[in-house]
PDB file of C-alpha atoms in Angstrom:
ATOM      1  CA  MET X 616      79.495 108.898  98.915  1.00  0.00           C
ATOM      2  CA  MET X 617      79.298 110.465 102.361  1.00  0.00           C
ATOM      3  CA  ASN X 618      80.997 113.612 103.541  1.00  0.00           C
ATOM      4  CA  ILE X 619      82.582 113.312 106.968  1.00  0.00           C
ATOM      5  CA  THR X 620      83.658 116.325 108.919  1.00  0.00           C
ATOM      6  CA  SER X 621      87.058 116.156 110.567  1.00  0.00           C
ATOM      7  CA  CYS X 622      87.431 114.379 113.885  1.00  0.00           C
ATOM      8  CA  PRO X 623      85.865 116.465 116.614  1.00  0.00           C
ATOM      9  CA  ALA X 624      87.993 117.793 119.449  1.00  0.00           C
ATOM     10  CA  GLU X 625      87.676 116.373 122.922  1.00  0.00           C
ATOM     11  CA  ALA X 626      85.025 118.395 124.760  1.00  0.00           C
ATOM     12  CA  ASP X 627      82.083 118.056 127.097  1.00  0.00           C
ATOM     13  CA  PRO X 628      79.185 117.261 124.729  1.00  0.00           C
ATOM     14  CA  ARG X 629      76.311 118.087 127.090  1.00  0.00           C
ATOM     15  CA  ASP X 630      75.994 121.725 126.049  1.00  0.00           C
ATOM     16  CA  ARG X 631      76.109 120.906 122.310  1.00  0.00           C
ATOM     17  CA  VAL X 632      74.118 117.678 121.991  1.00  0.00           C
ATOM     18  CA  ALA X 633      70.720 119.347 121.429  1.00  0.00           C
ATOM     19  CA  GLY X 634      72.017 121.299 118.425  1.00  0.00           C
ATOM     20  CA  PHE X 635      73.855 118.264 117.105  1.00  0.00           C
ATOM     21  CA  VAL X 636      70.681 116.151 117.053  1.00  0.00           C
ATOM     22  CA  SER X 637      68.361 118.907 115.761  1.00  0.00           C
ATOM     23  CA  ASP X 638      70.611 119.779 112.804  1.00  0.00           C
ATOM     24  CA  ARG X 639      69.428 117.605 109.891  1.00  0.00           C
ATOM     25  CA  GLY X 640      72.776 117.675 108.086  1.00  0.00           C
ATOM     26  CA  VAL X 641      76.010 115.758 108.375  1.00  0.00           C
ATOM     27  CA  GLY X 642      78.024 116.582 111.460  1.00  0.00           C
ATOM     28  CA  SER X 643      80.025 115.296 114.372  1.00  0.00           C
ATOM     29  CA  ILE X 644      80.312 115.700 118.113  1.00  0.00           C
ATOM     30  CA  GLY X 645      83.116 114.705 120.438  1.00  0.00           C
ATOM     31  CA  GLY X 646      83.082 113.645 124.038  1.00  0.00           C
ATOM     32  CA  LEU X 647      85.539 113.380 126.878  1.00  0.00           C
ATOM     33  CA  ARG X 648      87.991 110.486 127.065  1.00  0.00           C
ATOM     34  CA  THR X 649      87.365 110.208 130.799  1.00  0.00           C
ATOM     35  CA  ASP X 650      83.619 109.706 130.196  1.00  0.00           C
ATOM     36  CA  GLY X 651      84.057 107.189 127.378  1.00  0.00           C
ATOM     37  CA  LEU X 652      82.056 106.216 124.321  1.00  0.00           C
ATOM     38  CA  ASP X 653      79.071 104.784 126.194  1.00  0.00           C
ATOM     39  CA  PHE X 654      78.471 108.095 127.974  1.00  0.00           C
ATOM     40  CA  LEU X 655      78.415 109.944 124.651  1.00  0.00           C
ATOM     41  CA  LYS X 656      76.087 107.321 123.169  1.00  0.00           C
ATOM     42  CA  ASP X 657      73.726 107.583 126.145  1.00  0.00           C
ATOM     43  CA  ILE X 658      73.378 111.381 125.985  1.00  0.00           C
ATOM     44  CA  VAL X 659      72.898 111.399 122.195  1.00  0.00           C
ATOM     45  CA  ILE X 660      70.243 108.666 122.385  1.00  0.00           C
ATOM     46  CA  LYS X 661      68.485 110.474 125.234  1.00  0.00           C
ATOM     47  CA  GLU X 662      68.420 113.673 123.170  1.00  0.00           C
ATOM     48  CA  ILE X 663      67.082 111.833 120.099  1.00  0.00           C
ATOM     49  CA  SER X 664      64.304 110.350 122.250  1.00  0.00           C
ATOM     50  CA  GLU X 665      63.394 113.788 123.617  1.00  0.00           C
ATOM     51  CA  GLN X 666      63.442 115.597 120.262  1.00  0.00           C
ATOM     52  CA  GLU X 667      61.877 112.796 118.200  1.00  0.00           C
ATOM     53  CA  PRO X 668      59.648 110.751 120.534  1.00  0.00           C
ATOM     54  CA  ASP X 669      57.671 109.226 117.656  1.00  0.00           C
ATOM     55  CA  SER X 670      60.723 108.043 115.726  1.00  0.00           C
ATOM     56  CA  VAL X 671      61.972 104.467 115.589  1.00  0.00           C
ATOM     57  CA  MET X 672      65.459 103.800 116.937  1.00  0.00           C
ATOM     58  CA  ILE X 673      67.263 100.773 115.528  1.00  0.00           C
ATOM     59  CA  TYR X 674      70.525  99.507 116.971  1.00  0.00           C
ATOM     60  CA  LEU X 675      72.549  98.235 114.048  1.00  0.00           C
ATOM     61  CA  ASP X 676      74.842  95.708 115.717  1.00  0.00           C
ATOM     62  CA  ARG X 677      75.836  92.042 115.429  1.00  0.00           C
ATOM     63  CA  ASP X 678      72.550  90.879 116.973  1.00  0.00           C
ATOM     64  CA  PHE X 679      70.535  92.893 114.442  1.00  0.00           C
ATOM     65  CA  LEU X 680      72.609  91.485 111.583  1.00  0.00           C
ATOM     66  CA  CYS X 681      72.115  87.931 112.833  1.00  0.00           C
ATOM     67  CA  ASP X 682      68.379  88.390 113.499  1.00  0.00           C
ATOM     68  CA  HIS X 683      67.837  89.658 109.944  1.00  0.00           C
ATOM     69  CA  GLY X 684      70.143  87.199 108.164  1.00  0.00           C
ATOM     70  CA  ILE X 685      72.517  89.918 106.986  1.00  0.00           C
ATOM     71  CA  ASP X 686      75.833  88.615 105.685  1.00  0.00           C
ATOM     72  CA  PHE X 687      76.564  91.014 102.839  1.00  0.00           C
ATOM     73  CA  GLY X 688      76.051  94.671 102.012  1.00  0.00           C
ATOM     74  CA  ARG X 689      73.243  93.847  99.593  1.00  0.00           C
ATOM     75  CA  ASP X 690      71.349  92.142 102.452  1.00  0.00           C
ATOM     76  CA  LEU X 691      71.773  95.222 104.626  1.00  0.00           C
ATOM     77  CA  THR X 692      70.590  97.465 101.795  1.00  0.00           C
ATOM     78  CA  LYS X 693      67.369  95.436 101.427  1.00  0.00           C
ATOM     79  CA  VAL X 694      66.632  95.550 105.156  1.00  0.00           C
ATOM     80  CA  MET X 695      67.341  99.280 105.409  1.00  0.00           C
ATOM     81  CA  ASP X 696      65.166  99.933 102.364  1.00  0.00           C
ATOM     82  CA  SER X 697      62.311  97.942 103.866  1.00  0.00           C
ATOM     83  CA  MET X 698      62.552  99.510 107.336  1.00  0.00           C
ATOM     84  CA  THR X 699      62.622 103.085 106.037  1.00  0.00           C
ATOM     85  CA  SER X 700      59.675 102.556 103.670  1.00  0.00           C
ATOM     86  CA  GLU X 701      57.114 102.329 106.471  1.00  0.00           C
ATOM     87  CA  GLY X 702      56.558 106.086 106.810  1.00  0.00           C
ATOM     88  CA  LYS X 703      58.134 106.621 110.248  1.00  0.00           C
ATOM     89  CA  ARG X 704      61.378 108.438 110.981  1.00  0.00           C
ATOM     90  CA  VAL X 705      64.154 105.932 111.630  1.00  0.00           C
ATOM     91  CA  ASN X 706      67.318 106.661 113.590  1.00  0.00           C
ATOM     92  CA  TRP X 707      70.038 104.051 113.112  1.00  0.00           C
ATOM     93  CA  ILE X 708      72.506 103.667 115.990  1.00  0.00           C
ATOM     94  CA  VAL X 709      75.809 102.083 114.940  1.00  0.00           C
ATOM     95  CA  MET X 710      78.457 101.359 117.563  1.00  0.00           C
ATOM     96  CA  GLN X 711      81.919 100.981 116.057  1.00  0.00           C
ATOM     97  CA  ASP X 712      82.401  99.289 112.704  1.00  0.00           C
ATOM     98  CA  LEU X 713      80.078  96.554 111.421  1.00  0.00           C
ATOM     99  CA  PRO X 714      81.325  93.113 110.345  1.00  0.00           C
ATOM    100  CA  VAL X 715      79.841  93.565 106.855  1.00  0.00           C
ATOM    101  CA  MET X 716      82.267  94.502 104.101  1.00  0.00           C
ATOM    102  CA  ASP X 717      81.548  97.980 102.715  1.00  0.00           C
ATOM    103  CA  TRP X 718      78.481  98.404 104.948  1.00  0.00           C
ATOM    104  CA  GLN X 719      78.679 102.176 104.409  1.00  0.00           C
ATOM    105  CA  LYS X 720      77.628 101.736 100.763  1.00  0.00           C
ATOM    106  CA  SER X 721      74.281 100.409 102.012  1.00  0.00           C
ATOM    107  CA  LEU X 722      73.533 103.871 103.389  1.00  0.00           C
ATOM    108  CA  ASP X 723      73.007 105.184  99.859  1.00  0.00           C
ATOM    109  CA  VAL X 724      69.479 103.692  99.904  1.00  0.00           C
ATOM    110  CA  LEU X 725      68.639 106.005 102.818  1.00  0.00           C
ATOM    111  CA  LYS X 726      69.339 109.288 101.033  1.00  0.00           C
ATOM    112  CA  GLY X 727      66.262 111.454 100.674  1.00  0.00           C
ATOM    113  CA  ARG X 728      64.339 109.533 103.343  1.00  0.00           C
ATOM    114  CA  ASP X 729      63.295 110.590 106.817  1.00  0.00           C
ATOM    115  CA  THR X 730      66.209 108.878 108.531  1.00  0.00           C
ATOM    116  CA  GLN X 731      69.571 109.464 110.176  1.00  0.00           C
ATOM    117  CA  VAL X 732      72.547 107.254 110.954  1.00  0.00           C
ATOM    118  CA  TYR X 733      74.506 107.951 114.133  1.00  0.00           C
ATOM    119  CA  PHE X 734      77.912 106.270 113.989  1.00  0.00           C
ATOM    120  CA  PHE X 735      79.744 106.067 117.319  1.00  0.00           C
ATOM    121  CA  THR X 736      83.476 105.382 117.388  1.00  0.00           C
ATOM    122  CA  THR X 737      86.698 106.617 118.904  1.00  0.00           C
ATOM    123  CA  ALA X 738      88.941 109.049 117.081  1.00  0.00           C
ATOM    124  CA  CYS X 739      92.655 109.522 117.457  1.00  0.00           C
ATOM    125  CA  ARG X 740      93.875 109.557 121.048  1.00  0.00           C
ATOM    126  CA  GLN X 741      90.712 107.619 122.003  1.00  0.00           C
ATOM    127  CA  VAL X 742      88.381 110.616 121.894  1.00  0.00           C
ATOM    128  CA  PRO X 743      84.780 109.332 121.759  1.00  0.00           C
ATOM    129  CA  CYS X 744      82.853 110.778 118.843  1.00  0.00           C
ATOM    130  CA  CYS X 745      79.608 110.464 116.960  1.00  0.00           C
ATOM    131  CA  PHE X 746      79.169 111.159 113.255  1.00  0.00           C
ATOM    132  CA  LYS X 747      75.860 111.774 111.505  1.00  0.00           C
ATOM    133  CA  LEU X 748      76.243 110.018 108.174  1.00  0.00           C
ATOM    134  CA  ILE X 749      73.210 111.064 106.113  1.00  0.00           C
ATOM    135  CA  GLY X 750      73.000 114.646 104.880  1.00  0.00           C
TER     136      GLY X 750
END
């Protein structure tokens, strides 16, 4: 199972985002409530694109699930396995929770591969945060 660091404190993420993306381990970064979750997502994605220009970025959202016929965790596991077997680094972008029961268990297939999952959500008191889920 995954290890999640505690909820990050509210802070301006701009001075820490480069280190957050470059660190290949599990971690988290918080943003400012006044900027919101989309601002944090945008600066993290921009940093990923700058540090890993040859990587593939996949937005794991309802459209992706529908386009790939994913209804259950086992379906998600198969798709993730297939998409990370092509030899390119894959960065998964997940906004909020997915409508697939126990979707986090599907991440086990990604361990040991050249991939990272960035999970964006809001912590207590509506602090925007991003967790890296693969260590």
